[in-house]
Amino acid sequence: MTFYTNMDLNASPVPDDDEQQPYDDSVEVGYAQTEHVESAVATLRREREERRKRLKREQQDDGSRLHSQQIRNDYAPQPKRHSRIKEAPQGWLDCPAFGEPIDKIIPSKVPLDETFNESVPPGKRYSSKQLVNKQRKAGREIGLVIDLTNTTRYYSPAEWTKQGTKYAKIACKGRDAVPDNESVNKFVYEAMMFLDRQKQSKNPKYILVHCTHGHNRTGFMIIHYLMRTHVSCVAEAISIFAQRRPPGIYKRDYIEALYSFYHEVPDNMMIACPPTPEWKRPDDLDLNGEAKQDDDDDNGDPGPLHNESEDKVITNDDVLGDEVPYDQQEALRVLCYRLLEMPLGRGHAHFPGSHPVSLNSENLQLLRQRYYYATWKADGTRYMMLIMRHGCFLIDRNFSFRRVQMRFPHRSLQGLQDMTLIDGEMIIDTVPDSGLKRRYLAYDLMALGSVSKTRLPFSERWKMLEDEIIQPRNNEKGLERGAKSNPLYKYDMELFSVRRKAFWVLLTVKKVLKVFIPSLCHDADGLIFQGWDDPYVTRTHEGLLKWKYPEMNSVDFLFELTNDNRQLVFLYERGKKKLMDGARISFTDDVDPSSVAGRIVECSWNKEEQCWACMRIRSDKSTPNDINTYRKVMRSITDNITEEKLLEETDEITLLPMYADRMNVRVHTKMAQHRRRLPPQC
C-alpha cells in the first residue's frame, strides 16, 4: 500500500488523463506512523475536520501575515486568500458515470468542470472533455446534451457549444417534486426531433441526458420518451431504464407519478422500488465544514407539492391539458392543414375547423334541396382533437394545442392510433349521484392514420368515427361481451370520457326538441343541421346550419372601455378590428364592466332595451365574430324562426320524395336485419 504524507487538499493536482486511471479506482490515504490502516471513509472524514480547523486558524492569521510581508517587500506577491472549495454533489464521487444507450439516449451523471478539481480526486473526475472521450472510445458521438439540473454551477454550456454540440437546458427541481408536465413535453419533443433528423445520417449522433446523478430525473424523462414512442406499458419502460442504468429510478414518488400520469396500475397493485444505492449516502459535513445539500436546487426551500382538490368545481372555462413547446405547436398546425388538405400560407395560424351559419328563411330552403340529419347544439366548448402516437392534443378556437393523456387503440387493439384528426365539443354533465363529469362529444372525423377523409360524405365519416375511434376504446375497456380488456390501463383516470354524438333524421326533430333536449344532463341552446352527403368544409360552411332558440341567438364582441368609461364594441372585418358605432352592451349588477375589458363577450339582442345583453365571457376565444357572421345572426333574429315555425317546416320537408324514399330504404333495411336475426321456424 502506498502512503501519502502532508496531504494538502487545497493544492491543485496535476491534470490527469481520464484514460490512464479507471473511475472505479479509489485513492488510498494513510500515515506512516500509525499502527493500523484507517478505512477510506474514516480518513476522509477526519481530514475534513482537520481541514476545517486549519482553515479557521489560517483565516484568523491571514491579516497579520499579509501586513508583515508588505513591510518586508513592497513588491512581494500578495498571499493567496482562501476561497470556498466547490464541493461535488453528495454521492457523486462513487456514482457510476453513465449507463448504456437507450434508443441512442445515454443517461449520465452531471460532468463537473475543472473548478471542482480540488474536491474531486484525480481518479474520480468526470468533465465534459472526459465524457466525450469515453463515448468516442465506445464509438458514440454526442450531438445533443440535455441538462436537467436546476443550477448553472456545474459547468458552462460553452463547453458543449464550442465543440459544435447542441445544448438544451430544461431546469427541473430535484427536491420533493417530479419534473412538471410542460418540462416533460419539452424534453420528449427535443429528443424526438433530434433523433428523427439523425435517421437520415450515415453516422447518427447520440443524446446525452443528465441530472445530478443520472437516475431519477433522467430516468423519469427517458421513460416518458419510451412511453410516447416505443413502449406501451410503464412497468416495461421502467425495467428497460433500470437495466441500462442500474439500479434505475430509486425514488418512489417518481415511479408513482409515472403510473399515475399514464393511468396505469402496477401488477398486483404493488409498486416495486429499488433501494437507495450505496453511493447515495449523506455525509455530515462538506470540505468547508458545512452541512451538505442533497440536491442542486438553487431556489432554496422546496416548493409545495401540487395537489388538485378532487372537490374542485369544473367549468367550461377551465384550461385543459399541458402546454407544448412553441416549435411543436407550429409543426402540429402544419400537420393539421395537411390532414385537412388545406394550402399552407400566411393564414396557417387560424383555426381551420368547420363553422356553421345561423339558420334563416333563405338558407332554410337548403333542407329541401339536400338530405339533412339533425342533432342538438350543446352549449359547450369547441375542440378539435389531434391523436398522435406520442399524445393527444386538444385544439381550441385560438388554434392553440395542449397535450392530454388519452388512449386510442387501433381497431385491432394492436398498437395505437396516429395522425388521426377528429372534431367535437367538450361538455360538462351533471350526473345524478356522481356530480360533474367532463365528456367529449365527437361528431366528425377528418383524417385517419395520416390519410385525409375530408372528401368522404359525412355519413361515412360519422360511421368511421364509431368503428375506428369509439368502439376500440369500448372493446379495450371490456364493456362489450367477450371483448379483450386491458387491466393495466384505467380509462376512468382520464381527464374526460369520449362519446360519439348522435344524429337523427329530420322526422325526429320534434322528439329531439320536446323530449331529448329537456332530458340532457348539460345545457343545449338549439339544433345543428348536417348535410348527410356533405364533405368536410373548413372554416365557414354555408351548408352547415345552426338554429338557436330565438332568445339564444348571439354574437361574440370584443369589449373595451376608454379612460372615461365609454364603451367600445368591436367585430372583425378582413382580420382587423371594426368599431360598431352606437352598439352598447348591458351587464348584470354582479358584473363590473371594467373587469371584462379586452375580453370576448357573447351577447344576445335585448329587443326591449334595444341593446346587446351579456350572456357570458368567452374564455375560449381571443377574437370576435366576423362582420359577415354578425349580419347572418341579425338576419336570423329578424326572420325570427321560432320552434313552432321550425317544426312546421321540417314536417313539410320530410314528406318530400327525397326524404320519404330514404326513409323507406332505412325501414326495409332494418326489417331485413331483424329477420336475419330471427331463429329458424319449425
XYZ file of C-alpha atoms in Angstrom:
682
model
C 0.000 0.000 0.000
C 1.267 3.455 -0.865
C 1.177 6.166 1.807
C 0.961 9.922 1.302
C 2.200 12.371 3.924
C 1.413 16.058 4.432
C -1.512 15.870 2.015
C -2.868 19.369 1.236
C -6.395 19.253 -0.130
C -6.035 22.870 -1.275
C -3.151 22.036 -3.603
C -4.110 21.827 -7.274
C -3.394 18.315 -8.524
C -1.550 17.670 -11.761
C -4.027 17.375 -14.663
C -4.746 13.742 -15.388
C -5.658 11.804 -18.465
C -9.030 10.173 -17.853
C -7.976 7.143 -19.853
C -4.971 6.398 -17.598
C -6.928 5.506 -14.499
C -10.365 3.900 -14.345
C -13.088 5.785 -12.482
C -13.694 2.916 -10.147
C -10.173 3.137 -8.660
C -10.079 4.639 -5.173
C -7.383 6.896 -3.715
C -5.701 5.245 -0.753
C -4.671 7.540 2.074
C -2.556 6.605 5.127
C 0.025 7.786 7.627
C 3.418 6.145 8.172
C 3.375 6.474 11.963
C 0.007 4.858 12.531
C -0.170 1.350 13.820
C -3.237 0.436 11.802
C -4.735 1.397 8.467
C -7.893 3.503 8.589
C -10.783 2.961 6.190
C -11.044 5.426 3.329
C -14.308 6.833 4.694
C -12.874 7.367 8.207
C -9.748 9.010 6.787
C -11.779 11.347 4.581
C -13.980 12.441 7.469
C -11.004 13.001 9.802
C -9.189 15.042 7.159
C -12.287 17.147 6.610
C -12.400 18.020 10.295
C -8.671 18.807 10.364
C -9.006 20.936 7.266
C -11.987 22.850 8.710
C -9.945 23.692 11.840
C -6.872 24.626 9.783
C -8.917 26.912 7.533
C -10.317 28.657 10.580
C -6.807 29.236 12.063
C -5.337 30.386 8.746
C -8.148 32.848 8.110
C -7.526 34.402 11.548
C -3.802 34.758 10.792
C -4.258 35.972 7.215
C -4.343 39.670 8.022
C -1.243 39.782 10.258
C 0.889 37.736 7.827
C -0.101 39.912 4.897
C 0.757 43.123 6.799
C 4.257 41.929 7.851
C 5.073 40.661 4.358
C 4.149 44.003 2.778
C 6.522 45.773 5.199
C 9.413 43.475 4.228
C 8.929 43.808 0.482
C 6.516 46.173 -1.259
C 6.850 44.177 -4.494
C 6.334 40.753 -2.989
C 3.323 38.883 -4.390
C 0.133 39.024 -2.369
C -0.608 35.819 -0.450
C -3.455 33.794 -1.932
C -6.692 34.206 0.005
C -8.589 31.036 0.750
C -11.861 30.761 -1.223
C -14.662 28.272 -0.801
C -13.932 24.927 -2.362
C -16.620 23.814 -4.841
C -17.871 20.573 -3.475
C -19.130 17.759 -5.701
C -22.777 16.806 -5.120
C -23.402 14.325 -2.350
C -22.902 10.785 -3.645
C -21.447 11.989 -6.956
C -17.917 10.637 -6.449
C -18.909 6.972 -6.335
C -21.943 7.224 -8.618
C -21.271 5.391 -11.922
C -20.576 7.925 -14.659
C -23.095 6.801 -17.269
C -25.304 3.946 -18.397
C -25.866 2.104 -21.652
C -27.675 3.864 -24.525
C -31.462 3.612 -24.735
C -32.518 4.302 -28.335
C -29.397 6.479 -28.729
C -30.083 8.304 -25.455
C -27.259 7.995 -22.906
C -28.150 8.546 -19.219
C -25.327 10.189 -17.286
C -24.450 11.973 -14.094
C -23.521 15.633 -14.413
C -19.986 16.330 -15.633
C -18.047 18.747 -13.377
C -15.657 21.349 -14.775
C -12.094 21.922 -13.520
C -13.225 24.297 -10.760
C -14.257 21.169 -8.819
C -10.814 19.544 -9.077
C -9.785 20.448 -5.522
C -12.614 18.342 -4.086
C -12.533 15.504 -6.634
C -9.586 13.046 -6.564
C -7.908 12.549 -9.964
C -9.324 9.068 -10.459
C -12.879 10.262 -9.831
C -13.006 13.213 -12.193
C -15.628 13.347 -14.921
C -15.556 16.510 -17.022
C -17.257 17.194 -20.340
C -13.958 16.508 -22.120
C -13.515 13.188 -20.351
C -17.144 12.316 -21.045
C -16.718 12.948 -24.785
C -13.501 10.921 -24.905
C -15.103 7.953 -23.180
C -18.101 7.985 -25.526
C -15.886 8.284 -28.591
C -13.858 5.335 -27.382
C -17.149 3.395 -27.320
C -17.914 4.567 -30.871
C -20.537 7.134 -29.871
C -20.521 10.810 -30.888
C -22.586 13.203 -28.744
C -24.756 15.575 -30.793
C -27.152 16.897 -28.146
C -26.824 17.414 -24.394
C -29.994 17.876 -22.331
C -29.223 19.302 -18.892
C -31.964 18.666 -16.299
C -30.177 20.154 -13.272
C -31.742 23.143 -11.563
C -28.475 25.081 -11.354
C -25.694 26.503 -13.530
C -22.791 25.884 -11.159
C -21.514 22.592 -12.545
C -20.183 23.748 -15.902
C -20.640 26.348 -18.628
C -22.820 25.442 -21.644
C -19.981 26.806 -23.775
C -18.080 23.591 -23.051
C -20.553 21.924 -25.420
C -21.451 24.641 -27.884
C -17.803 25.485 -28.646
C -17.295 21.973 -29.982
C -20.478 22.084 -32.066
C -22.664 20.066 -29.704
C -26.212 21.327 -29.240
C -27.089 22.125 -25.627
C -30.604 22.301 -24.165
C -31.391 23.350 -20.604
C -34.607 22.043 -19.026
C -34.305 23.037 -15.373
C -36.083 20.547 -13.084
C -36.157 20.646 -9.315
C -34.549 17.675 -7.651
C -36.132 18.052 -4.243
C -39.651 16.939 -3.277
C -41.036 17.275 -6.806
C -41.021 15.395 -10.073
C -40.477 17.325 -13.339
C -43.627 19.164 -14.396
C -45.609 18.119 -17.459
C -44.507 21.096 -19.562
C -40.846 20.170 -18.974
C -41.606 16.571 -19.931
C -43.277 17.730 -23.158
C -40.257 19.855 -23.999
C -37.823 17.006 -23.318
C -39.728 14.452 -25.391
C -40.081 16.879 -28.304
C -36.376 17.792 -28.234
C -35.389 14.119 -28.205
C -37.885 13.113 -30.904
C -36.872 15.897 -33.283
C -33.144 15.294 -32.843
C -33.348 11.530 -33.302
C -35.702 11.917 -36.262
C -33.105 14.080 -38.013
C -30.405 11.500 -37.230
C -32.294 8.827 -39.170
C -31.077 10.432 -42.385
C -27.432 10.385 -41.290
C -24.936 7.628 -42.041
C -23.290 8.276 -38.660
C -26.134 9.181 -36.302
C -25.200 11.021 -33.142
C -26.386 10.376 -29.606
C -28.223 12.378 -26.977
C -26.633 12.686 -23.544
C -29.144 13.344 -20.752
C -28.062 14.183 -17.227
C -29.430 15.456 -13.967
C -27.129 15.340 -10.914
C -26.678 11.579 -10.670
C -28.449 10.461 -13.842
C -31.072 8.244 -12.221
C -34.304 9.853 -11.011
C -34.960 12.936 -13.144
C -33.015 11.462 -16.056
C -34.877 8.158 -15.777
C -38.203 9.946 -15.395
C -37.686 11.820 -18.675
C -36.340 8.856 -20.642
C -39.245 6.671 -19.509
C -41.681 9.351 -20.695
C -39.889 9.300 -24.056
C -40.146 5.499 -24.247
C -43.837 5.541 -23.350
C -44.608 8.010 -26.114
C -42.527 6.413 -28.843
C -41.776 2.714 -28.303
C -43.345 1.132 -25.224
C -46.974 0.930 -24.119
C -46.506 -0.273 -20.525
C -44.967 1.730 -17.666
C -43.501 -1.346 -15.963
C -41.673 -2.328 -19.162
C -40.262 1.182 -19.637
C -39.076 1.300 -16.002
C -37.414 -2.089 -16.432
C -35.617 -1.020 -19.617
C -34.136 2.019 -17.891
C -33.126 0.022 -14.811
C -31.268 -2.489 -16.989
C -29.364 0.227 -18.857
C -28.738 2.453 -15.830
C -28.764 0.272 -12.661
C -30.500 0.420 -10.290
C -32.834 2.708 -12.245
C -35.184 5.161 -10.547
C -34.923 4.715 -6.782
C -37.339 7.429 -5.610
C -40.806 6.017 -5.045
C -42.656 9.277 -5.788
C -41.126 9.341 -9.282
C -42.331 5.808 -10.021
C -45.785 6.538 -8.608
C -46.015 9.695 -10.748
C -45.254 7.685 -13.898
C -48.002 5.160 -13.208
C -50.434 7.945 -12.366
C -49.612 10.019 -15.455
C -50.143 7.107 -17.846
C -53.279 5.948 -15.992
C -51.867 2.537 -15.184
C -51.761 0.355 -12.105
C -48.820 -1.986 -11.424
C -49.172 -5.730 -11.365
C -50.653 -6.954 -8.064
C -51.224 -3.279 -7.153
C -47.671 -3.125 -5.762
C -45.049 -0.593 -6.881
C -41.545 -2.049 -6.856
C -38.862 0.462 -5.943
C -35.148 -0.441 -5.671
C -33.287 0.571 -2.501
C -31.184 3.720 -2.436
C -27.719 2.919 -3.882
C -24.780 2.550 -1.509
C -23.045 5.579 -3.012
C -26.045 7.792 -2.220
C -25.281 8.222 1.500
C -25.350 11.674 3.080
C -22.220 12.904 4.876
C -22.325 15.198 7.865
C -20.011 17.940 6.570
C -18.594 19.111 3.262
C -14.972 20.253 2.824
C -15.919 23.694 4.111
C -17.218 22.216 7.336
C -20.855 22.933 6.442
C -23.929 20.748 6.047
C -24.246 19.442 2.514
C -27.337 19.832 0.330
C -28.770 16.666 -1.126
C -29.741 18.217 -4.444
C -28.817 21.031 -6.826
C -31.754 23.333 -6.140
C -30.786 26.965 -6.423
C -34.230 28.092 -5.315
C -33.902 27.499 -1.594
C -36.797 25.798 0.105
C -38.698 23.136 -1.781
C -41.885 24.248 -3.443
C -45.204 22.917 -2.239
C -46.487 19.761 -3.820
C -49.290 20.412 -6.280
C -52.427 18.565 -5.321
C -55.656 19.409 -7.061
C -58.682 19.071 -4.885
C -60.984 16.320 -6.018
C -63.889 18.548 -4.987
C -62.875 21.365 -7.317
C -65.815 22.698 -9.313
C -65.185 22.167 -13.022
C -66.341 24.697 -15.618
C -66.233 25.217 -19.366
C -63.649 27.958 -18.798
C -61.074 25.576 -17.302
C -57.803 25.269 -19.231
C -57.346 21.611 -20.079
C -54.117 19.788 -20.821
C -50.461 20.775 -20.710
C -48.626 23.411 -22.696
C -46.450 22.207 -25.574
C -43.262 23.845 -26.939
C -43.805 26.627 -29.472
C -41.941 24.791 -32.235
C -44.027 21.691 -31.685
C -47.238 23.692 -31.880
C -46.144 25.189 -35.199
C -45.359 21.708 -36.541
C -48.744 20.388 -35.383
C -50.530 23.297 -37.053
C -48.843 22.457 -40.338
C -49.794 18.797 -39.892
C -53.462 19.703 -39.322
C -53.533 21.760 -42.501
C -52.033 18.839 -44.416
C -54.569 16.370 -42.999
C -57.378 18.771 -43.943
C -55.866 19.201 -47.428
C -55.617 22.955 -46.903
C -52.915 25.045 -48.596
C -50.210 26.423 -46.325
C -49.710 30.134 -46.258
C -49.668 33.156 -44.038
C -53.007 32.145 -42.558
C -51.993 28.758 -41.172
C -52.223 30.175 -37.637
C -56.034 30.385 -37.896
C -58.373 27.707 -36.592
C -59.372 25.574 -39.597
C -62.414 23.833 -38.133
C -65.801 23.920 -39.840
C -68.173 26.645 -38.602
C -71.966 26.571 -39.012
C -74.032 29.570 -40.080
C -77.252 30.781 -38.483
C -80.496 29.451 -39.897
C -82.685 31.998 -41.674
C -85.619 31.940 -44.055
C -83.291 31.823 -47.048
C -80.851 29.004 -46.162
C -83.712 27.050 -44.604
C -84.504 26.071 -48.179
C -81.292 24.009 -48.263
C -83.147 21.384 -46.236
C -85.447 20.937 -49.224
C -82.565 20.581 -51.673
C -80.200 18.240 -49.801
C -80.637 15.360 -47.399
C -80.038 16.513 -43.812
C -79.690 14.963 -40.393
C -80.123 16.858 -37.127
C -78.504 16.868 -33.697
C -78.709 19.035 -30.620
C -76.464 22.068 -30.245
C -74.632 21.575 -26.953
C -73.613 24.675 -25.021
C -70.018 23.529 -24.508
C -66.514 24.344 -25.724
C -65.386 23.559 -29.255
C -62.243 21.449 -29.637
C -60.696 19.554 -32.464
C -58.530 16.652 -31.287
C -55.317 15.505 -32.959
C -54.490 11.924 -31.940
C -50.782 11.070 -32.233
C -48.731 8.079 -31.109
C -46.901 10.355 -28.666
C -50.023 12.017 -27.276
C -53.415 13.589 -27.898
C -53.788 17.323 -28.413
C -56.855 19.447 -27.787
C -57.082 22.268 -30.350
C -59.126 25.289 -29.262
C -60.671 28.122 -31.257
C -57.399 30.059 -30.982
C -55.668 27.162 -32.796
C -53.623 26.525 -29.654
C -52.573 22.972 -28.781
C -52.447 21.420 -25.330
C -51.497 17.822 -24.647
C -53.834 15.481 -22.765
C -53.039 11.905 -21.772
C -55.584 9.741 -23.592
C -55.575 6.288 -25.141
C -56.979 5.475 -28.584
C -56.175 1.882 -29.597
C -56.354 0.613 -33.165
C -59.450 -1.219 -34.264
C -57.484 -4.458 -33.998
C -56.359 -3.447 -30.486
C -52.783 -3.853 -31.754
C -50.991 -0.538 -31.290
C -52.347 2.995 -31.031
C -53.886 5.495 -33.429
C -51.523 8.011 -35.023
C -52.091 11.154 -37.111
C -55.860 10.998 -36.678
C -57.947 14.189 -36.532
C -61.483 14.417 -35.130
C -63.881 17.245 -34.296
C -66.162 17.708 -31.328
C -67.139 19.701 -28.264
C -66.418 19.440 -24.552
C -69.439 19.467 -22.275
C -69.954 19.082 -18.534
C -72.692 16.668 -17.500
C -74.399 16.818 -14.139
C -74.681 13.117 -13.359
C -77.045 12.084 -10.540
C -75.153 10.686 -7.525
C -71.818 11.335 -9.297
C -71.541 15.097 -9.662
C -69.988 16.927 -12.601
C -68.318 14.895 -15.362
C -66.477 16.104 -18.450
C -67.365 14.444 -21.740
C -66.025 14.998 -25.222
C -68.782 14.610 -27.808
C -67.032 13.686 -31.056
C -69.121 14.382 -34.143
C -66.774 14.186 -37.133
C -63.603 12.505 -38.375
C -61.366 14.307 -40.872
C -58.251 12.097 -41.005
C -57.398 8.535 -40.008
C -53.849 7.178 -39.794
C -52.411 10.186 -41.704
C -54.959 9.768 -44.548
C -57.376 12.649 -45.108
C -61.076 11.713 -45.094
C -62.473 15.188 -45.718
C -63.806 14.349 -49.184
C -65.908 11.448 -47.958
C -69.589 12.120 -47.246
C -70.461 12.891 -43.649
C -72.394 9.610 -43.341
C -69.193 7.606 -43.935
C -67.026 9.788 -41.711
C -69.561 9.527 -38.879
C -69.632 5.723 -39.169
C -65.801 5.563 -39.219
C -65.759 7.666 -36.065
C -67.671 4.939 -34.260
C -65.865 1.973 -35.813
C -62.281 3.292 -35.615
C -62.249 5.602 -32.579
C -65.077 4.918 -30.113
C -65.639 1.177 -30.416
C -61.957 0.154 -29.957
C -61.870 2.109 -26.691
C -65.039 0.374 -25.520
C -63.682 -3.013 -26.560
C -60.443 -2.484 -24.672
C -62.342 -1.323 -21.620
C -64.131 -4.654 -21.741
C -67.564 -3.074 -21.970
C -68.668 -5.394 -24.753
C -69.345 -9.086 -24.255
C -66.305 -11.198 -24.980
C -64.086 -8.159 -25.550
C -60.388 -8.134 -24.812
C -59.648 -5.888 -21.850
C -56.517 -4.111 -20.763
C -56.380 -4.457 -16.960
C -53.365 -2.177 -16.606
C -54.803 0.971 -18.220
C -57.562 2.760 -16.300
C -59.786 4.778 -18.605
C -61.607 6.287 -15.646
C -58.413 8.170 -14.748
C -58.557 10.167 -17.982
C -59.443 13.856 -17.833
C -62.705 13.238 -19.684
C -64.656 10.456 -21.373
C -65.263 10.278 -25.130
C -68.539 9.553 -26.912
C -69.843 9.862 -30.444
C -72.569 12.460 -30.785
C -75.867 11.141 -32.161
C -77.540 12.432 -35.341
C -81.126 11.704 -36.397
C -83.306 12.036 -39.489
C -85.393 15.216 -39.723
C -88.502 13.265 -38.912
C -87.339 13.111 -35.275
C -86.724 16.860 -34.796
C -89.893 17.316 -32.735
C -88.898 14.499 -30.394
C -85.383 15.953 -30.074
C -86.785 19.361 -29.077
C -89.608 18.170 -26.844
C -88.122 15.075 -25.200
C -84.390 14.644 -25.735
C -83.055 18.161 -25.014
C -85.093 18.595 -21.777
C -83.637 15.288 -20.511
C -79.993 16.208 -21.147
C -77.526 16.466 -18.262
C -75.923 19.540 -19.844
C -77.147 22.773 -21.421
C -78.261 22.921 -25.058
C -79.250 26.039 -26.971
C -80.623 24.735 -30.250
C -80.112 22.370 -33.165
C -77.469 21.637 -35.806
C -78.459 20.527 -39.319
C -75.756 18.484 -41.038
C -75.782 17.567 -44.715
C -75.695 13.752 -44.793
C -73.695 13.652 -48.035
C -71.518 16.734 -47.431
C -67.707 16.653 -47.385
C -65.898 18.307 -44.501
C -65.698 22.022 -45.273
C -63.066 24.036 -43.398
C -63.739 27.453 -41.913
C -67.247 28.781 -42.641
C -69.557 26.115 -44.092
C -72.629 27.721 -45.644
C -74.411 24.363 -45.746
C -73.883 23.579 -42.043
C -76.817 25.243 -40.290
C -77.423 26.115 -36.662
C -80.778 27.017 -35.205
C -80.943 28.599 -31.773
C -83.869 29.370 -29.579
C -84.671 32.992 -30.549
C -83.598 34.331 -27.163
C -80.278 32.452 -27.503
C -79.158 33.930 -30.838
C -75.835 35.573 -30.045
C -72.817 37.481 -31.331
C -69.300 37.451 -29.896
C -67.977 41.007 -29.490
C -64.629 42.387 -28.341
C -65.459 44.717 -25.455
C -63.240 47.641 -24.470
C -63.530 50.771 -22.292
C -61.995 54.228 -22.757
C -60.440 56.210 -19.913
C -63.767 57.965 -19.370
C -65.594 54.590 -19.237
C -67.137 54.903 -22.691
C -67.922 51.524 -24.232
C -66.233 50.411 -27.438
C -67.669 47.328 -29.152
C -65.726 45.635 -31.938
C -66.172 42.940 -34.556
C -63.655 41.710 -37.115
C -63.602 42.659 -40.766
C -60.924 41.161 -43.007
C -58.861 40.270 -39.956
C -58.952 43.758 -38.414
C -60.992 45.306 -35.637
C -64.160 47.102 -36.758
C -65.830 49.508 -34.330
C -69.613 49.088 -34.139
C -70.782 52.670 -33.762
C -73.685 53.059 -31.365
C -73.517 49.465 -30.103
C -73.913 49.062 -26.366
C -73.687 46.059 -24.036
C -75.650 45.798 -20.800
C -74.287 43.778 -17.894
C -75.956 42.299 -14.834
C -75.372 44.011 -11.496
C -72.824 41.414 -10.395
C -70.500 42.099 -13.368
C -68.107 45.055 -13.342
C -67.625 46.131 -16.999
C -64.016 47.142 -16.322
C -63.236 43.542 -15.306
C -64.155 42.244 -18.768
C -62.465 44.992 -20.796
C -60.350 43.423 -23.522
C -62.335 40.160 -23.391
C -64.677 38.455 -25.844
C -68.289 38.845 -24.682
C -71.091 36.676 -26.056
C -74.268 38.743 -26.278
C -77.929 38.272 -27.174
C -80.161 41.031 -28.513
C -82.433 42.717 -25.976
C -85.337 43.946 -28.077
C -86.944 45.952 -25.290
C -83.774 47.841 -24.334
C -82.512 47.945 -27.938
C -79.041 46.892 -26.865
C -76.922 43.777 -26.524
C -77.080 41.820 -23.248
C -74.021 39.984 -21.939
C -74.618 36.228 -21.765
C -71.119 35.051 -20.821
C -67.418 35.749 -21.223
C -65.806 33.582 -23.930
C -62.539 32.489 -22.355
C -62.043 30.049 -25.212
C -61.859 32.805 -27.833
C -59.450 35.691 -28.422
C -61.123 37.264 -31.470
C -64.714 38.495 -32.040
C -67.084 37.319 -34.755
C -66.544 38.446 -38.297
C -68.868 41.138 -39.639
C -70.403 38.597 -42.035
C -71.282 36.284 -39.140
C -72.876 39.240 -37.389
C -75.039 40.007 -40.410
C -76.213 36.381 -40.630
C -77.143 36.355 -36.937
C -79.016 39.617 -37.362
C -80.843 38.095 -40.321
C -81.780 35.119 -38.145
C -83.016 37.427 -35.384
C -85.056 39.420 -37.892
C -86.573 36.317 -39.516
C -87.411 35.023 -36.036
C -87.731 31.328 -36.875
C -89.483 30.092 -33.759
C -89.669 26.485 -32.589
C -93.245 26.165 -33.896
C -92.297 27.539 -37.307
C -89.263 25.236 -37.494
C -91.394 22.175 -36.720
C -93.918 23.147 -39.358
C -91.150 23.428 -41.940
C -89.489 20.095 -41.050
C -92.826 18.249 -41.058
C -93.426 19.521 -44.569
C -89.857 18.834 -45.740
C -89.835 15.204 -44.581
C -92.796 14.493 -46.891
C -90.659 15.311 -49.921
C -89.713 12.269 -52.073
C -86.007 12.754 -51.298
C -86.660 12.130 -47.595
C -89.543 9.675 -47.983
C -87.587 7.389 -50.306
C -84.573 7.259 -47.988
C -86.814 6.611 -45.017
C -88.416 3.646 -46.827
C -84.964 2.238 -47.598
C -83.984 2.562 -43.940
C -87.168 0.797 -42.800
C -86.734 -2.099 -45.241
C -83.060 -2.483 -44.298
C -83.847 -2.671 -40.610
C -86.614 -5.194 -41.203
C -84.243 -7.391 -43.235
C -81.630 -7.222 -40.496
C -84.261 -8.186 -37.928
C -85.408 -11.186 -39.996
C -81.823 -12.441 -40.311
C -81.523 -12.450 -36.530
C -84.758 -14.478 -36.029
C -84.351 -18.211 -35.268
C -85.493 -20.647 -37.995
C -89.191 -21.628 -37.867
C -90.060 -25.332 -37.382
